[in-house]
Short mmCIF file of C-alpha atoms and ligand atoms in Angstrom, two decimals:
data_model
loop_
_atom_site.label_atom_id
_atom_site.label_comp_id
_atom_site.label_asym_id
_atom_site.label_seq_id
_atom_site.Cartn_x
_atom_site.Cartn_y
_atom_site.Cartn_z
CA MET A 1 -38.10 41.61 -28.80
CA ILE A 2 -34.83 41.60 -30.89
CA LYS A 3 -35.19 37.88 -31.57
CA GLU A 4 -38.65 38.38 -32.81
CA GLN A 5 -37.45 41.13 -35.17
CA LEU A 6 -34.57 38.88 -36.32
CA ARG A 7 -36.80 35.79 -36.81
CA ARG A 8 -38.97 37.74 -39.37
CA GLN A 9 -35.91 38.78 -41.38
CA ARG A 10 -36.28 38.01 -45.07
CA ILE A 11 -33.26 37.93 -47.47
CA GLU A 12 -33.64 37.07 -51.08
CA THR A 13 -30.89 35.08 -52.81
CA PRO A 14 -30.06 35.48 -56.55
CA SER A 15 -30.29 32.52 -58.81
CA TRP A 16 -27.18 33.67 -60.75
CA ALA A 17 -25.07 33.35 -57.57
CA TYR A 18 -25.37 29.69 -57.88
CA GLY A 19 -24.05 29.64 -61.46
CA ASN A 20 -20.63 30.15 -62.68
CA SER A 21 -19.37 33.60 -62.72
CA GLY A 22 -16.09 35.56 -63.02
CA THR A 23 -14.52 38.50 -64.64
CA ARG A 24 -13.32 39.33 -68.25
CA PHE A 25 -10.14 37.58 -67.53
CA LYS A 26 -11.58 34.08 -66.43
CA VAL A 27 -14.75 32.36 -65.35
CA PHE A 28 -13.54 29.37 -63.07
CA ALA A 29 -16.17 26.68 -63.41
CA GLN A 30 -16.85 24.78 -60.26
CA ARG A 31 -18.13 21.24 -59.63
CA GLY A 32 -21.82 20.71 -58.86
CA VAL A 33 -23.01 24.01 -60.47
CA PRO A 34 -26.62 23.95 -61.45
CA ARG A 35 -27.46 23.22 -65.14
CA ASP A 36 -30.92 24.93 -65.16
CA PRO A 37 -33.24 27.15 -63.02
CA TYR A 38 -34.78 24.12 -61.28
CA GLU A 39 -31.36 23.12 -59.95
CA LYS A 40 -30.59 26.79 -58.97
CA ILE A 41 -33.71 26.92 -56.93
CA ALA A 42 -32.94 23.74 -55.29
CA ASP A 43 -29.58 25.27 -54.11
CA ALA A 44 -31.40 28.41 -52.92
CA ALA A 45 -33.71 26.23 -50.96
CA GLN A 46 -30.67 24.90 -49.07
CA VAL A 47 -29.78 28.33 -48.01
CA HIS A 48 -33.21 28.87 -46.57
CA ALA A 49 -33.20 25.33 -44.98
CA PHE A 50 -30.08 26.16 -42.91
CA THR A 51 -30.61 29.86 -42.14
CA GLY A 52 -34.47 30.15 -41.98
CA VAL A 53 -34.47 33.64 -43.30
CA ALA A 54 -33.99 33.34 -47.10
CA PRO A 55 -37.37 32.19 -48.33
CA THR A 56 -37.21 33.70 -51.88
CA VAL A 57 -34.93 33.50 -54.91
CA ALA A 58 -34.62 36.27 -57.56
CA LEU A 59 -34.71 35.29 -61.14
CA HIS A 60 -32.86 36.77 -64.16
CA ILE A 61 -34.36 36.55 -67.54
CA PRO A 62 -33.29 35.02 -69.93
CA TRP A 63 -30.65 33.19 -67.69
CA ASP A 64 -33.68 31.55 -65.90
CA LYS A 65 -35.91 31.19 -68.96
CA VAL A 66 -38.12 28.05 -68.83
CA ASP A 67 -41.06 26.80 -70.88
CA ASP A 68 -43.48 26.73 -67.87
CA TYR A 69 -42.97 29.46 -65.26
CA GLU A 70 -45.99 28.29 -63.30
CA ASP A 71 -44.35 24.92 -63.02
CA LEU A 72 -40.97 26.61 -61.87
CA ALA A 73 -42.89 28.49 -59.15
CA ARG A 74 -44.62 25.15 -58.05
CA HIS A 75 -41.20 23.50 -57.96
CA ALA A 76 -39.96 26.29 -55.65
CA ALA A 77 -42.95 26.01 -53.39
CA GLU A 78 -42.31 22.36 -53.02
CA LEU A 79 -38.86 23.10 -51.83
CA GLY A 80 -40.20 25.72 -49.37
CA VAL A 81 -39.09 28.88 -51.22
CA GLY A 82 -40.81 31.38 -53.44
CA ILE A 83 -40.01 33.32 -56.50
CA GLY A 84 -38.84 36.87 -55.70
CA ALA A 85 -37.80 39.70 -58.00
CA ILE A 86 -37.65 39.22 -61.65
CA ASN A 87 -34.62 40.82 -63.19
CA SER A 88 -34.64 42.05 -66.74
CA ASN A 89 -31.65 41.79 -68.95
CA VAL A 90 -31.06 44.28 -71.79
CA PHE A 91 -27.34 44.18 -71.50
CA GLN A 92 -26.17 40.99 -73.39
CA ASP A 93 -27.84 41.41 -76.87
CA ASP A 94 -25.75 42.60 -79.82
CA ASP A 95 -28.46 45.09 -80.59
CA TYR A 96 -27.79 46.90 -77.26
CA LYS A 97 -24.29 48.08 -78.08
CA LEU A 98 -25.33 51.61 -78.15
CA GLY A 99 -28.10 51.22 -75.56
CA SER A 100 -31.33 49.49 -75.04
CA VAL A 101 -34.24 51.69 -74.07
CA THR A 102 -32.04 54.70 -74.71
CA HIS A 103 -30.80 53.45 -77.98
CA PRO A 104 -30.92 55.97 -80.93
CA ASP A 105 -32.82 53.53 -83.17
CA PRO A 106 -36.55 53.31 -82.15
CA GLU A 107 -36.64 49.58 -83.27
CA VAL A 108 -34.01 48.67 -80.75
CA ARG A 109 -35.87 50.56 -78.09
CA ALA A 110 -39.17 48.70 -79.02
CA LYS A 111 -37.19 45.47 -78.76
CA ALA A 112 -35.91 46.37 -75.20
CA LEU A 113 -39.26 47.46 -73.98
CA ALA A 114 -40.82 44.25 -75.30
CA HIS A 115 -38.34 42.33 -73.14
CA LEU A 116 -39.19 44.40 -70.02
CA LEU A 117 -42.92 43.83 -70.64
CA GLU A 118 -42.23 40.05 -71.03
CA CYS A 119 -40.66 40.20 -67.57
CA VAL A 120 -44.00 41.59 -66.17
CA ASP A 121 -45.72 38.55 -67.91
CA ILE A 122 -43.29 36.29 -65.98
CA MET A 123 -44.19 38.14 -62.75
CA ASP A 124 -47.79 37.25 -63.35
CA ALA A 125 -47.02 33.69 -64.05
CA THR A 126 -44.72 33.22 -60.95
CA GLY A 127 -46.67 35.43 -58.53
CA SER A 128 -43.74 37.84 -58.08
CA ASP A 129 -44.68 41.39 -57.27
CA THR A 130 -41.22 43.03 -58.03
CA LEU A 131 -39.50 43.84 -61.24
CA LYS A 132 -35.92 44.90 -61.06
CA LEU A 133 -34.60 47.16 -63.73
CA TRP A 134 -30.94 47.76 -64.34
CA PHE A 135 -29.73 49.37 -67.44
CA SER A 136 -26.13 49.04 -68.64
CA ASP A 137 -27.04 51.81 -71.07
CA GLY A 138 -24.41 54.63 -71.41
CA THR A 139 -21.74 55.98 -73.67
CA ASN A 140 -17.86 55.72 -73.78
CA TYR A 141 -16.87 58.97 -75.48
CA PRO A 142 -18.08 62.61 -75.00
CA GLY A 143 -20.43 63.50 -77.91
CA GLN A 144 -21.25 59.90 -78.62
CA ASP A 145 -24.92 60.55 -78.07
CA ASP A 146 -27.21 63.30 -76.66
CA VAL A 147 -27.37 63.06 -72.89
CA ARG A 148 -30.87 64.87 -72.81
CA GLU A 149 -32.52 62.77 -75.57
CA ARG A 150 -31.35 59.51 -73.96
CA GLN A 151 -33.07 60.69 -70.67
CA ASP A 152 -36.26 61.31 -72.70
CA ARG A 153 -36.06 57.86 -74.22
CA LEU A 154 -35.57 56.15 -70.84
CA ALA A 155 -38.47 58.02 -69.25
CA GLU A 156 -40.72 56.96 -72.17
CA ALA A 157 -39.83 53.28 -71.65
CA LEU A 158 -40.19 53.49 -67.77
CA ALA A 159 -43.67 55.02 -68.24
CA ALA A 160 -44.71 52.19 -70.53
CA VAL A 161 -43.44 49.59 -68.04
CA TYR A 162 -45.13 51.46 -65.21
CA GLU A 163 -48.44 51.55 -67.12
CA ARG A 164 -48.32 47.66 -67.48
CA LEU A 165 -47.70 46.96 -63.86
CA GLY A 166 -50.49 45.38 -61.85
CA ASP A 167 -51.95 47.06 -58.76
CA GLU A 168 -49.92 45.04 -56.37
CA GLN A 169 -46.75 45.08 -58.53
CA ARG A 170 -43.91 47.50 -58.62
CA PHE A 171 -40.58 48.10 -60.23
CA LEU A 172 -37.23 48.87 -58.62
CA LEU A 173 -34.85 51.08 -60.68
CA GLU A 174 -31.27 50.26 -60.08
CA TYR A 175 -28.49 52.89 -60.70
CA LYS A 176 -24.84 52.25 -61.21
CA LEU A 177 -21.95 54.80 -61.52
CA PHE A 178 -20.08 53.04 -64.39
CA GLU A 179 -19.44 49.73 -66.24
CA PRO A 180 -19.90 48.55 -68.85
CA ALA A 181 -20.10 52.29 -70.00
CA PHE A 182 -17.05 54.30 -69.11
CA TYR A 183 -18.01 57.93 -69.90
CA MET A 184 -21.74 58.25 -69.05
CA THR A 185 -24.32 55.94 -67.71
CA ASP A 186 -27.88 56.92 -68.14
CA VAL A 187 -28.85 55.86 -64.54
CA PRO A 188 -25.59 56.63 -62.73
CA ASP A 189 -26.76 57.53 -59.29
CA TRP A 190 -29.54 57.47 -56.77
CA GLY A 191 -30.66 61.09 -57.71
CA THR A 192 -31.21 60.16 -61.27
CA ALA A 193 -33.21 56.95 -60.31
CA TYR A 194 -35.21 58.86 -57.67
CA ALA A 195 -36.18 61.59 -60.08
CA HIS A 196 -37.57 59.19 -62.61
CA CYS A 197 -39.35 57.18 -59.94
CA LEU A 198 -40.86 60.34 -58.38
CA LYS A 199 -42.38 61.39 -61.73
CA LEU A 200 -44.06 58.00 -62.24
CA GLY A 201 -45.58 57.20 -58.98
CA PRO A 202 -45.72 54.86 -55.94
CA LYS A 203 -45.27 51.65 -57.93
CA ALA A 204 -41.67 52.98 -58.92
CA GLN A 205 -39.06 52.77 -56.29
CA VAL A 206 -35.19 52.84 -56.10
CA VAL A 207 -32.98 49.81 -55.38
CA VAL A 208 -29.60 50.43 -53.81
CA ASP A 209 -26.81 48.10 -55.02
CA THR A 210 -24.02 48.59 -52.50
CA GLY A 211 -21.38 48.05 -55.25
CA HIS A 212 -22.58 50.87 -57.48
CA HIS A 213 -21.22 54.01 -55.81
CA ALA A 214 -18.22 56.09 -56.21
CA PRO A 215 -15.51 55.24 -53.63
CA GLY A 216 -16.19 57.25 -50.40
CA THR A 217 -19.92 57.57 -50.98
CA ASN A 218 -22.02 57.64 -47.71
CA ILE A 219 -24.55 54.95 -48.78
CA GLU A 220 -26.49 55.06 -45.39
CA PHE A 221 -27.19 58.77 -46.07
CA ILE A 222 -28.73 57.78 -49.48
CA VAL A 223 -30.79 55.11 -47.65
CA ALA A 224 -32.06 57.51 -44.96
CA PHE A 225 -32.98 60.00 -47.65
CA LEU A 226 -34.91 57.47 -49.82
CA LEU A 227 -36.63 56.11 -46.85
CA ARG A 228 -37.79 59.54 -45.83
CA GLU A 229 -39.12 59.95 -49.41
CA GLY A 230 -40.85 56.54 -49.33
CA LYS A 231 -38.73 55.59 -52.36
CA LEU A 232 -36.42 52.91 -51.07
CA GLY A 233 -37.61 49.73 -52.62
CA GLY A 234 -34.72 47.59 -51.64
CA PHE A 235 -31.06 46.61 -51.79
CA ASP A 236 -28.77 44.49 -53.90
CA PHE A 237 -26.39 43.54 -51.16
CA ASN A 238 -22.78 42.74 -51.76
CA SER A 239 -19.41 44.33 -50.91
CA ARG A 240 -16.34 45.62 -52.61
CA PHE A 241 -12.87 46.92 -52.04
CA TYR A 242 -12.67 48.87 -55.35
CA ALA A 243 -15.44 48.80 -57.89
CA ASP A 244 -18.50 46.54 -58.66
CA ASP A 245 -16.64 43.61 -57.16
CA ASP A 246 -19.86 41.65 -56.11
CA LEU A 247 -18.16 40.17 -53.10
CA MET A 248 -19.98 38.73 -50.17
CA VAL A 249 -22.00 41.35 -48.31
CA GLY A 250 -20.24 42.48 -45.22
CA ALA A 251 -17.09 40.84 -46.22
CA ALA A 252 -15.17 43.98 -47.22
CA ASP A 253 -16.83 46.40 -44.88
CA PRO A 254 -19.01 45.10 -42.15
CA PHE A 255 -19.12 48.39 -40.38
CA GLN A 256 -20.80 49.98 -43.55
CA LEU A 257 -23.44 47.19 -43.57
CA PHE A 258 -24.20 47.88 -39.93
CA ARG A 259 -24.49 51.66 -40.53
CA ILE A 260 -26.78 50.91 -43.51
CA MET A 261 -28.94 48.47 -41.45
CA TYR A 262 -29.07 51.06 -38.57
CA GLU A 263 -30.56 53.66 -41.03
CA VAL A 264 -32.98 51.05 -42.39
CA ILE A 265 -34.24 50.32 -38.85
CA ARG A 266 -34.17 53.96 -37.78
CA GLY A 267 -36.11 55.01 -41.01
CA GLY A 268 -38.76 52.49 -40.61
CA GLY A 269 -37.57 50.34 -43.47
CA TYR A 270 -37.12 47.02 -41.66
CA THR A 271 -40.43 45.79 -43.13
CA GLU A 272 -41.67 43.19 -45.82
CA ARG A 273 -41.94 46.13 -48.28
CA THR A 274 -38.06 46.61 -48.36
CA ALA A 275 -36.48 43.83 -50.63
CA PHE A 276 -33.34 42.74 -49.01
CA MET A 277 -31.75 40.96 -51.94
CA LEU A 278 -28.29 39.69 -52.43
CA ASP A 279 -26.53 40.36 -55.73
CA GLN A 280 -23.13 38.59 -55.70
CA CYS A 281 -20.80 36.35 -57.70
CA HIS A 282 -18.90 33.64 -55.96
CA ASN A 283 -16.06 33.54 -58.53
CA ILE A 284 -13.66 31.36 -56.55
CA GLU A 285 -15.44 30.32 -53.33
CA PRO A 286 -18.08 27.67 -52.95
CA LYS A 287 -21.37 29.15 -53.98
CA ILE A 288 -24.06 27.75 -51.68
CA ALA A 289 -21.82 28.10 -48.63
CA GLY A 290 -20.99 31.62 -49.91
CA GLN A 291 -24.66 32.50 -49.86
CA ILE A 292 -25.19 31.03 -46.42
CA ARG A 293 -22.22 33.02 -45.04
CA SER A 294 -23.57 36.18 -46.75
CA VAL A 295 -27.09 35.68 -45.10
CA MET A 296 -25.35 35.27 -41.71
CA ASN A 297 -23.47 38.48 -42.27
CA VAL A 298 -26.75 40.35 -42.96
CA GLN A 299 -28.19 38.71 -39.80
CA GLU A 300 -25.23 39.89 -37.67
CA ALA A 301 -25.22 43.50 -38.92
CA THR A 302 -29.03 43.68 -38.40
CA ALA A 303 -28.72 42.32 -34.89
CA LYS A 304 -26.01 44.78 -33.93
CA ALA A 305 -28.19 47.60 -35.49
CA LEU A 306 -31.28 46.47 -33.53
CA LEU A 307 -29.21 46.58 -30.37
CA VAL A 308 -28.51 50.36 -30.70
CA ASP A 309 -29.85 52.05 -27.59
CA ARG A 310 -32.07 54.48 -29.42
CA GLU A 311 -33.04 56.53 -26.45
CA ALA A 312 -29.42 57.00 -25.16
CA LEU A 313 -28.43 57.81 -28.80
CA ALA A 314 -31.17 60.43 -29.18
CA ALA A 315 -30.29 61.97 -25.73
CA ALA A 316 -26.65 62.27 -26.61
CA GLN A 317 -27.48 63.72 -30.04
CA ARG A 318 -29.86 66.36 -28.60
CA ALA A 319 -27.13 67.14 -26.03
CA GLY A 320 -24.51 67.69 -28.74
CA ASP A 321 -22.51 64.94 -27.02
CA VAL A 322 -20.48 64.00 -30.06
CA LEU A 323 -18.33 61.29 -28.48
CA GLY A 324 -21.24 59.96 -26.29
CA ALA A 325 -23.46 59.62 -29.38
CA ASN A 326 -20.83 57.85 -31.44
CA ALA A 327 -20.06 55.57 -28.38
CA VAL A 328 -23.66 54.47 -28.18
CA LEU A 329 -23.48 53.26 -31.85
CA MET A 330 -20.06 51.74 -31.48
CA ASP A 331 -21.20 49.79 -28.34
CA ALA A 332 -23.80 48.03 -30.45
CA TYR A 333 -21.51 47.42 -33.32
CA ASN A 334 -18.86 45.99 -31.06
CA THR A 335 -21.28 43.55 -29.58
CA ASP A 336 -20.80 39.95 -30.35
CA VAL A 337 -24.21 38.88 -31.57
CA ARG A 338 -23.26 35.43 -32.74
CA PRO A 339 -24.40 33.67 -29.49
CA LEU A 340 -27.83 35.57 -29.69
CA LEU A 341 -28.29 34.37 -33.38
CA ALA A 342 -27.07 30.74 -32.53
CA GLU A 343 -29.87 30.69 -29.74
CA LEU A 344 -32.48 32.13 -32.07
CA ARG A 345 -31.67 29.42 -34.71
CA GLU A 346 -32.24 26.65 -32.11
CA GLU A 347 -35.43 28.27 -31.17
CA MET A 348 -36.34 28.13 -34.80
CA GLY A 349 -35.53 24.43 -34.85
CA LEU A 350 -32.37 25.00 -36.77
CA GLU A 351 -28.69 24.13 -36.12
CA PRO A 352 -26.97 27.02 -34.37
CA ASP A 353 -24.13 27.21 -37.05
CA PRO A 354 -25.54 27.08 -40.48
CA MET A 355 -22.08 26.72 -42.19
CA ALA A 356 -21.27 23.60 -40.15
CA ALA A 357 -24.64 22.14 -40.53
CA TYR A 358 -24.72 22.60 -44.35
CA ALA A 359 -21.10 21.08 -44.51
CA LYS A 360 -22.30 18.16 -42.45
CA SER A 361 -25.37 17.64 -44.67
CA GLY A 362 -23.22 16.29 -47.56
CA TYR A 363 -25.47 18.29 -50.02
CA PHE A 364 -22.37 19.55 -51.98
CA GLU A 365 -20.97 15.99 -52.38
CA THR A 366 -24.34 14.79 -53.62
CA ILE A 367 -24.77 17.52 -56.34
CA ALA A 368 -21.07 17.34 -57.30
CA ALA A 369 -21.64 13.66 -57.96
CA GLU A 370 -25.06 13.95 -59.65
CA ARG A 371 -24.52 16.98 -61.82
CA VAL A 372 -22.26 15.63 -64.39
CA GLY A 373 -22.75 16.54 -68.07
CA GLY A 374 -25.11 19.18 -69.46
CA ASP A 375 -24.27 22.87 -69.56
CA GLN A 376 -23.37 24.46 -66.35
CA ALA A 377 -25.43 27.75 -65.68
CA GLY A 378 -23.47 31.08 -65.97
CA TRP A 379 -24.11 34.62 -67.26
CA GLY A 380 -24.62 33.20 -70.73
CA ALA A 381 -28.16 33.44 -72.02
C1 LRH B 1 -25.47 45.13 -62.53
C2 LRH B 1 -26.15 44.22 -61.55
C3 LRH B 1 -27.67 44.10 -61.78
C4 LRH B 1 -27.86 42.71 -62.25
C5 LRH B 1 -26.50 42.22 -62.49
C6 LRH B 1 -26.43 40.71 -62.34
O1 LRH B 1 -24.05 45.23 -62.18
O2 LRH B 1 -25.80 44.69 -60.29
O3 LRH B 1 -28.43 44.16 -60.54
O4 LRH B 1 -28.73 42.53 -63.18
O5 LRH B 1 -25.70 42.89 -61.62
MN1 MN B 2 -27.29 44.71 -58.72
#
């Protein structure tokens, strides 16, 4: 039973995790980094080849802009992966200094909306059913702009995008407490995202980026609540010690990831309709290996969460047995699930240890030797 549930796990890797990334202080370029979306997808296919549970790759526009998106999707299919969520980018153009869809100038708003609608065209071309919307929009000083009017502008743009979506398509609205804005962000928290999505309808859901909350936020509560409302569209998984650090999911707080996956399972969200996406930057560590490790971290947290004795937990909870109930959850969390996952991989025809198998494959040495010259991919358009 648990193996069956783990076998059908689907984790989406982000194209930008394979490119160079860093902080405002430094972007450390790495050998073998892709120069174009085709090479990014080839690297993502490696993660699926060794884990068996990462069959789609999210694109970011214009970082993954190509002349022929059908051809890019064909290339992906030939490598055994599919195109996942299309990520819009209205945070890198000079015109968006004071906002994109919330900008005071209607021309700038129209430009931003045109980009969002272009992303839906790319969904049509690649067969993707999910648009992920994150807005860096916000202000840095009190009084800089009118909070209420910006919400009106945001709602107008979201309604126009919603209108454009096909019947099988949806958008996921992402929230973030701060950065790059440092006084007010127009979609700062789950409540704001939820309220906008609720007004629009079933094709609008919320995405929970695990790095986008104030320190101390109980993220699994947000997950449980959004699931109850049918508004949890998915996750941008990563981990952090301080702010939006975009570290490997489960690396900074594996217990939090376990608690989140437990609420996903308990809330009926462990289905194809929940997009389990990674959103990470491997600033100093090898990127493909970092993605493989991240996928394994999600598998381990999921396996532990699936092991929770739900009946014993419910009985202890009903009886008000505080320590008993907590112990049921901790028993699952403290279970070493690595042998179970190794066994499952062998049953899936894979090597039991994906990290060792990838290292042994020599793929990194090959791309490091081949990918010489050209412009390495990064966060530049
Ligand atoms: C914003 C964010 C968003 C992406 C970007 C790569 O911090 O989480 O999901 O567009 O990272
Ligand atoms: Mn994100």
